[in-house]
Short mmCIF file of C-alpha atoms and ligand atoms in Angstrom, two decimals:
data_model
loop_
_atom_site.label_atom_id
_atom_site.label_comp_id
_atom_site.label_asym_id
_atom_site.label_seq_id
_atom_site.Cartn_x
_atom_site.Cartn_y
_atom_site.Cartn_z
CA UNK A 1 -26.62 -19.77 2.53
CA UNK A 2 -25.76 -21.97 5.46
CA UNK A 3 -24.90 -20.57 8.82
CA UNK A 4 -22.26 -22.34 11.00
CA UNK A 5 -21.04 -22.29 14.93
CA UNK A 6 -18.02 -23.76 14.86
CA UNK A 7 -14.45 -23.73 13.51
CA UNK A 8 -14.89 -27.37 12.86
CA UNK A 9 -17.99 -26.58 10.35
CA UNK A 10 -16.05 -23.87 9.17
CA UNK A 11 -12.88 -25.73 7.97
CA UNK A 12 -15.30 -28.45 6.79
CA UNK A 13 -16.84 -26.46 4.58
CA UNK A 14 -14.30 -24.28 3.01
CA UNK A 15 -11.89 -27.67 2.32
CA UNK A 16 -15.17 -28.90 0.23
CA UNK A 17 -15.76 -25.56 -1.78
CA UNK A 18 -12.06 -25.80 -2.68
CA UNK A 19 -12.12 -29.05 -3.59
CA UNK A 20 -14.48 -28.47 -5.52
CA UNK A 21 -12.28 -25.60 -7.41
CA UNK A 22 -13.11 -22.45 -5.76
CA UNK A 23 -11.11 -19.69 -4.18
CA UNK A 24 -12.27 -18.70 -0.53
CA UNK A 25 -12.84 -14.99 0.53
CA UNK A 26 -13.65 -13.91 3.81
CA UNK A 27 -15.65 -10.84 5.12
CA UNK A 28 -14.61 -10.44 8.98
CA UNK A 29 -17.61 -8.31 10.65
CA UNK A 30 -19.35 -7.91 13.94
CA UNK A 31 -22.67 -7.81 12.22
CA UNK A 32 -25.17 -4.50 12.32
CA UNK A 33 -24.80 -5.13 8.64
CA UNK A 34 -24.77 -2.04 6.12
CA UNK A 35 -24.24 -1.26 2.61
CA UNK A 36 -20.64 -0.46 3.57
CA UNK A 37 -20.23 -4.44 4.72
CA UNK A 38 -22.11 -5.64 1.33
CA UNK A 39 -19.94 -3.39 -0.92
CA UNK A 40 -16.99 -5.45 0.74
CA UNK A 41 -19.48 -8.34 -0.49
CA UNK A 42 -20.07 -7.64 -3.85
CA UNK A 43 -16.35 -7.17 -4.58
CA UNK A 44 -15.79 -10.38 -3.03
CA UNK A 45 -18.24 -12.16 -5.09
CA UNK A 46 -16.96 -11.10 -7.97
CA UNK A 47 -13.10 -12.53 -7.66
CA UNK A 48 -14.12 -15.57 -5.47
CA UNK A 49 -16.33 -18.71 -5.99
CA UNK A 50 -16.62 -18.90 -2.22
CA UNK A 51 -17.38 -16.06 -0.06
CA UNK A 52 -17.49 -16.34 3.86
CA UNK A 53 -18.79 -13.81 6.08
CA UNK A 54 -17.85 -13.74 9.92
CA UNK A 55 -20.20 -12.26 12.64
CA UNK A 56 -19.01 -11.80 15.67
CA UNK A 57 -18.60 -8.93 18.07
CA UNK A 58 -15.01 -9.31 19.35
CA UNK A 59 -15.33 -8.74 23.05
CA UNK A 60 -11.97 -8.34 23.38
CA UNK A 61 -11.05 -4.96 21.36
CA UNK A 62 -13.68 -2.82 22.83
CA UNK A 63 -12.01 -1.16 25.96
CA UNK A 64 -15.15 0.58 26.79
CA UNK A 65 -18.15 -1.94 28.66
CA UNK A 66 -20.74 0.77 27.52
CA UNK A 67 -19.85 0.73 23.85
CA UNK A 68 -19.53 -3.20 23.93
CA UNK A 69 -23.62 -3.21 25.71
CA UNK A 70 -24.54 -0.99 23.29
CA UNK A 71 -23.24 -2.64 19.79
CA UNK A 72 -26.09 -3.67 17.88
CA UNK A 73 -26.97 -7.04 17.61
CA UNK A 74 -29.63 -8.48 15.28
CA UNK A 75 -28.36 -12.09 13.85
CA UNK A 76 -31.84 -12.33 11.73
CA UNK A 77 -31.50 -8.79 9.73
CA UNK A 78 -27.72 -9.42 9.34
CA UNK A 79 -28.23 -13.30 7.56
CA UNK A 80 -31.10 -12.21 5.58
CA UNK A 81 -29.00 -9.10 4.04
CA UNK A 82 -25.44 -11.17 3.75
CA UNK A 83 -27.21 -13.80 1.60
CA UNK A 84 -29.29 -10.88 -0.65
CA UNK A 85 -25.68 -9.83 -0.86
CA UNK A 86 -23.99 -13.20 -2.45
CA UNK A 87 -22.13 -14.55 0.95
CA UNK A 88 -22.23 -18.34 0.92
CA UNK A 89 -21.67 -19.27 4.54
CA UNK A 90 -21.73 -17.12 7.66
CA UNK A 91 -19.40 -18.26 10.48
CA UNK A 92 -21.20 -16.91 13.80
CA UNK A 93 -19.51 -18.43 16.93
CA UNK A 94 -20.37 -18.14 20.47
CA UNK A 95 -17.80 -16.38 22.60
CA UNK A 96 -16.72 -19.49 24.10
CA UNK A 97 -15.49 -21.24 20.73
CA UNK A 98 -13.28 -18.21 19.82
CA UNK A 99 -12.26 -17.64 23.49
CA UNK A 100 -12.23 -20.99 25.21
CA UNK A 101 -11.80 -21.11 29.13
CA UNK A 102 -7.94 -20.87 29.46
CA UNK A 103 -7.37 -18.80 26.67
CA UNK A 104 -4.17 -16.67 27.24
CA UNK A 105 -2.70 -15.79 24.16
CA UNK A 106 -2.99 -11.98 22.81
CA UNK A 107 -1.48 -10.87 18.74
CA UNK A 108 0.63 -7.57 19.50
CA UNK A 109 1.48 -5.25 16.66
CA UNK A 110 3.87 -3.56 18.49
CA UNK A 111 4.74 0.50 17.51
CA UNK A 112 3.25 3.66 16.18
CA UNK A 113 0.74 1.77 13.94
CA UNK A 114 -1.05 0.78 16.94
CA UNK A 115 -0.25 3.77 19.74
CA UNK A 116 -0.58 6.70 17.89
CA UNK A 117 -4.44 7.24 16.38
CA UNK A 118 -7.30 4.92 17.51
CA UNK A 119 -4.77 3.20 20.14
CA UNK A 120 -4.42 6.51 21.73
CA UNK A 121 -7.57 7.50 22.01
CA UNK A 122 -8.87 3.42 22.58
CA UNK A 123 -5.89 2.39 24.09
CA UNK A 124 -3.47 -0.38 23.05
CA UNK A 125 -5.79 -3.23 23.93
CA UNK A 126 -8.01 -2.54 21.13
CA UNK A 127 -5.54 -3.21 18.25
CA UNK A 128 -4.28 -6.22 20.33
CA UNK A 129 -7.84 -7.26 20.58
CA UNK A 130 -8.40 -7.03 16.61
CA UNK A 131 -5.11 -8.15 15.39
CA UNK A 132 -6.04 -11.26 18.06
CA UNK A 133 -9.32 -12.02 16.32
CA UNK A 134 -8.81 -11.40 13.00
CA UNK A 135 -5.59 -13.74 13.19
CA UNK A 136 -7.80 -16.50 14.50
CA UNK A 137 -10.53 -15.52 11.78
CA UNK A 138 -7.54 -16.16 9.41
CA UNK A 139 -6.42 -19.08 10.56
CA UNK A 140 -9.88 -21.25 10.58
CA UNK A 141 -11.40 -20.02 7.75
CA UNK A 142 -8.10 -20.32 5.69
CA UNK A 143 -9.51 -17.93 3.02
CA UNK A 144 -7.49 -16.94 -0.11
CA UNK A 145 -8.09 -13.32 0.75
CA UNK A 146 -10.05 -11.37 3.21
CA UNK A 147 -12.00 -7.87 2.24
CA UNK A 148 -11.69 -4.66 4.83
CA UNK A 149 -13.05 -1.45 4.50
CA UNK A 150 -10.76 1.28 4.22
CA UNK A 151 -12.47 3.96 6.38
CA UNK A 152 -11.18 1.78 9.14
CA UNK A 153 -7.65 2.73 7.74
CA UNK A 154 -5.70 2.11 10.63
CA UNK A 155 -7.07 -1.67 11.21
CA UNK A 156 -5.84 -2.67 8.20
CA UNK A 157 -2.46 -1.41 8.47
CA UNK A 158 -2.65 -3.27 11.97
CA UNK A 159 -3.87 -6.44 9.97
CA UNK A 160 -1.57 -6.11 7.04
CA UNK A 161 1.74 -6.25 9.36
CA UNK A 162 -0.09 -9.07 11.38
CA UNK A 163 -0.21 -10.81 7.90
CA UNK A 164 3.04 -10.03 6.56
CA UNK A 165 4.67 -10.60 10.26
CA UNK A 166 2.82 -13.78 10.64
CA UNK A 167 3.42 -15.00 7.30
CA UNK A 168 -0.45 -15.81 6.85
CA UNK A 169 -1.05 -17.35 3.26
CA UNK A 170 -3.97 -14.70 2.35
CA UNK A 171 -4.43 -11.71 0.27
CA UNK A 172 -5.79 -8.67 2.21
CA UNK A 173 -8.06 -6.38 -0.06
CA UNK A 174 -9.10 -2.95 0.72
CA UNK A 175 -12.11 -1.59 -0.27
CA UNK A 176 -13.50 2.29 -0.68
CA UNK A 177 -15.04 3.40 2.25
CA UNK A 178 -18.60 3.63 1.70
CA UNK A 179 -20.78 6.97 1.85
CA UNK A 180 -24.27 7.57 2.23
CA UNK A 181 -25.50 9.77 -0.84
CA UNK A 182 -24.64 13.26 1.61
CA UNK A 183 -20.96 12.13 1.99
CA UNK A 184 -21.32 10.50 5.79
CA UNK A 185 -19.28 7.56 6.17
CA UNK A 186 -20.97 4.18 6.61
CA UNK A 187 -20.79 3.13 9.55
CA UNK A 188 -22.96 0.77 12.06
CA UNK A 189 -22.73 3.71 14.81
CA UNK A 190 -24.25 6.17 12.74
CA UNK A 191 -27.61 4.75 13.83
CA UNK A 192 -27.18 6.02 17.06
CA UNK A 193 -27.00 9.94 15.80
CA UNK A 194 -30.10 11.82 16.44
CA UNK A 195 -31.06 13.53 13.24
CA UNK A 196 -29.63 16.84 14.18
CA UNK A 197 -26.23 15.05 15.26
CA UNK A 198 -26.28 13.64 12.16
CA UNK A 199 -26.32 17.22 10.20
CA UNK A 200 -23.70 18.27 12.44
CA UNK A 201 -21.31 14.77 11.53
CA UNK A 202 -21.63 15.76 7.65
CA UNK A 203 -18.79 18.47 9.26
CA UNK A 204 -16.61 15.33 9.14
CA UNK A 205 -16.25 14.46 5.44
CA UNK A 206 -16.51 18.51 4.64
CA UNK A 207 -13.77 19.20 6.78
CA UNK A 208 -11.72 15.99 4.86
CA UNK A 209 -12.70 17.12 1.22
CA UNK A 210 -11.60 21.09 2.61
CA UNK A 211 -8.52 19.25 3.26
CA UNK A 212 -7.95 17.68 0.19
CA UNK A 213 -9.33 20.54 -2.09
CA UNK A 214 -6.14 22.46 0.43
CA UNK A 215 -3.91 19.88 -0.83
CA UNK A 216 -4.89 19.96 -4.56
CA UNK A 217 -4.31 23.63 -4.39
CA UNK A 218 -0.62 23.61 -3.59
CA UNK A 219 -1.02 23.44 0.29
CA UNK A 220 1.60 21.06 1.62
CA UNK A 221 1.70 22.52 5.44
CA UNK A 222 0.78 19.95 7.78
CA UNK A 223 -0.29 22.15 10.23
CA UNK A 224 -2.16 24.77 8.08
CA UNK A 225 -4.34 21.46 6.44
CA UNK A 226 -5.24 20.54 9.81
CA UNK A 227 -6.28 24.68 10.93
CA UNK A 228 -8.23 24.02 7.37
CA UNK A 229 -10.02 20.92 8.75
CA UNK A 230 -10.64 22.12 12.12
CA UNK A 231 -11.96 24.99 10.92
CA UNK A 232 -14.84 23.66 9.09
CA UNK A 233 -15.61 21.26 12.03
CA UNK A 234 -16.20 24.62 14.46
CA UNK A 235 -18.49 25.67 11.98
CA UNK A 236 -20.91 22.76 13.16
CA UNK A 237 -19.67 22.98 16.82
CA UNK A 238 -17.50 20.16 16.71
CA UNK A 239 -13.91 19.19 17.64
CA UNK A 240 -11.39 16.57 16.23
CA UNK A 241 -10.20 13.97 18.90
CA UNK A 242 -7.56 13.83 16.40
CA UNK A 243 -7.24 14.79 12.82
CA UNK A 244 -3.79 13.54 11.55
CA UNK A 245 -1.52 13.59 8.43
CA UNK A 246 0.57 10.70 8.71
CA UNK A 247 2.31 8.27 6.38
CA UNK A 248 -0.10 5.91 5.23
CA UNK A 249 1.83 2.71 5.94
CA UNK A 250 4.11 3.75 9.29
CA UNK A 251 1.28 5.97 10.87
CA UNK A 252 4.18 8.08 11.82
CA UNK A 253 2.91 12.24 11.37
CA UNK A 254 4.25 13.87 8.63
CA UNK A 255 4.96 17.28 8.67
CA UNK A 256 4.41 18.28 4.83
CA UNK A 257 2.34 16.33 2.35
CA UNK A 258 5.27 15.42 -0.32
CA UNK A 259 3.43 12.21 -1.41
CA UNK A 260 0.85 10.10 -0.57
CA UNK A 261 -0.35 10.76 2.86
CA UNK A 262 -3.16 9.32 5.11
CA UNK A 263 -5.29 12.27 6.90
CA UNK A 264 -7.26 10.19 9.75
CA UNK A 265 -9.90 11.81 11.79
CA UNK A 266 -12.21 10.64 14.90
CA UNK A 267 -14.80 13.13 16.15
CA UNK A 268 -17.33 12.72 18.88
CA UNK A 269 -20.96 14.03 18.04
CA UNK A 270 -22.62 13.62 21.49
CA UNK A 271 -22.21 10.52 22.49
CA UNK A 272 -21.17 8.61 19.09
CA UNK A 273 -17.40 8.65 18.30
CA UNK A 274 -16.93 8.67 14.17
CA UNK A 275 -13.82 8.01 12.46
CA UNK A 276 -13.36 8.63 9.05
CA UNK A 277 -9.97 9.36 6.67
CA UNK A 278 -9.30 10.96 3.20
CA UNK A 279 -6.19 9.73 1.22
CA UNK A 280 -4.24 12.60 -0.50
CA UNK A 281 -1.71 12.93 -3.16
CA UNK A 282 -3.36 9.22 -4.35
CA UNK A 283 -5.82 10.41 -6.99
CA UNK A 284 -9.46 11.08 -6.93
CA UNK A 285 -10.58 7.75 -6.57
CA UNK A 286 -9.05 7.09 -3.17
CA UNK A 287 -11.61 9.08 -1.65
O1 LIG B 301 -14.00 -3.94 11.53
C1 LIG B 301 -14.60 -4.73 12.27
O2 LIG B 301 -15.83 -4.89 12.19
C2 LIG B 301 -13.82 -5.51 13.31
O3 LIG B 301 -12.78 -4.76 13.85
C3 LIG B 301 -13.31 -6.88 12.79
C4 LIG B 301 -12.30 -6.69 11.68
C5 LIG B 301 -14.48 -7.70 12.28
C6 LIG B 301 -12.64 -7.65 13.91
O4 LIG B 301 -13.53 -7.92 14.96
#
């Protein structure tokens, strides 16, 4: 596995594995690698004769200084577990070749998909700040198709109208959001939950499958699935920032499940803020 710094590496090496008869994926990360990011790996692998993995924490789309200090950072661990995965080249640039001095130009998904949800609890710069990066991402590395998780459900409805908007030649695939064995989300913040928080945050994907089971049964109230929800997160002391039923490609809220409907939740246990969404009405194994 070879490790490059630069676009110029980058496009060097991608033009020579297609050249050589190989379709290009890429993995966009910011490293603090998991099983979640090597699932995305693994069904990369298996479509692509090239896979590329990015690492690179994206200054720009954190709006809070303290959670930017405090995102892991371990370039060692995270090489050593993308190549036991199958990734083929990791692209990790310095700030300065992905932001060179002068740089002024921002991606803006304008609308609900980026102001309701994260953007209103983040604030608009953070969708501006990923639909920024991963259209540069997209543009060097030139892959066929790029592989995103989809517990981070509303980033790639941001990325796929960046994509379609843009008219970028590349195939976005969304993978099942992975879960520890107890149900928890996998996610590169859940390090930072003491063990008791960590009981407490199984409240999140209890109070999702509650919802669900609701929905199964015949519930189609927007409003009573979200008193269902809530519900079981008091049980563990905790309170949604927002839990939402919305369409799954507008964002906008619905207020009865009729189809297939995105319920999106972020929770703060202490200190850590989780996110973490159930698709229902789209069969079992959406979730
Ligand atoms: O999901 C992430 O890790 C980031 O938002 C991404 C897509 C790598 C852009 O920095």
């Amino acid at each position: 596995m070879r490790i490059v710094r630069t676009v110029r590496e980058l496009r060097a090496a991608v033009a020579a594995a297609k050249a050589a008869g190989s379709t290009a994926a890429l993995i966009p990360t910011m490293g603090a690698l998991h099983e979640g990011h090597l699932s995305l790996v693994r069904a990369a692998r298996a479509e692509h004769g090239f896979v590329m993995m990015s690492i690179f924490v994206n200054p720009t789309q954190f709006t809070e200084a303290a959670d930017l200090a405090a995102y892991p950072r371990n370039e060692d661990r995270d090489a050593a577990l993308a190549e036991s995965a199958g990734v083929d080249l990791v692209f990790a640039p310095d700030a300065a070749e992905l932001y060179p001095a002068g740089f002024a130009t921002t991606v803006h998904v304008a609308g609900a998909i980026t102001e309701t949800l994260e953007g209103a609890g983040r604030g608009p710069a953070h969708f501006d700040g990923v639909a920024t990066i991963v259209s540069k991402l997209l543009i060097a590395a030139a892959p066929d198709a790029a592989y995103f998780g989809q517990k981070d459900a509303q980033q790639l409805v941001v990325v796929r109208r960046m994509v379609a908007d843009l008219g970028l030649p590349v195939r976005i695939v969304a993978c099942p959001t992975s879960r520890d064995d107890d149900g928890l989300a996998r996610s590169s913040r859940n390090t930072r939950l003491s063990t008791e928080q960590r009981s407490s945050a199984l409240a999140i994907p209890r109070a999702l499958a509650a919802i669900a089971e609701s929905a199964r049964s015949g519930e189609t109230d927007a409003a009573a699935l979200r008193e269902r929800g809530a519900a079981v997160l008091a049980q563990s002391g905790l309170t949604a920032e927002y839990l939402a039923l919305v369409d799954p490609d507008t964002l906008e809220a619905v207020p009865r499940v009729t189809g297939a409907t995105l319920c999106a939740i972020a929770v703060r246990v202490g200190e850590v803020r989780l996110i973490d969404n159930v698709l229902l009405g789209a069969g079992p194994e959406q979730r």
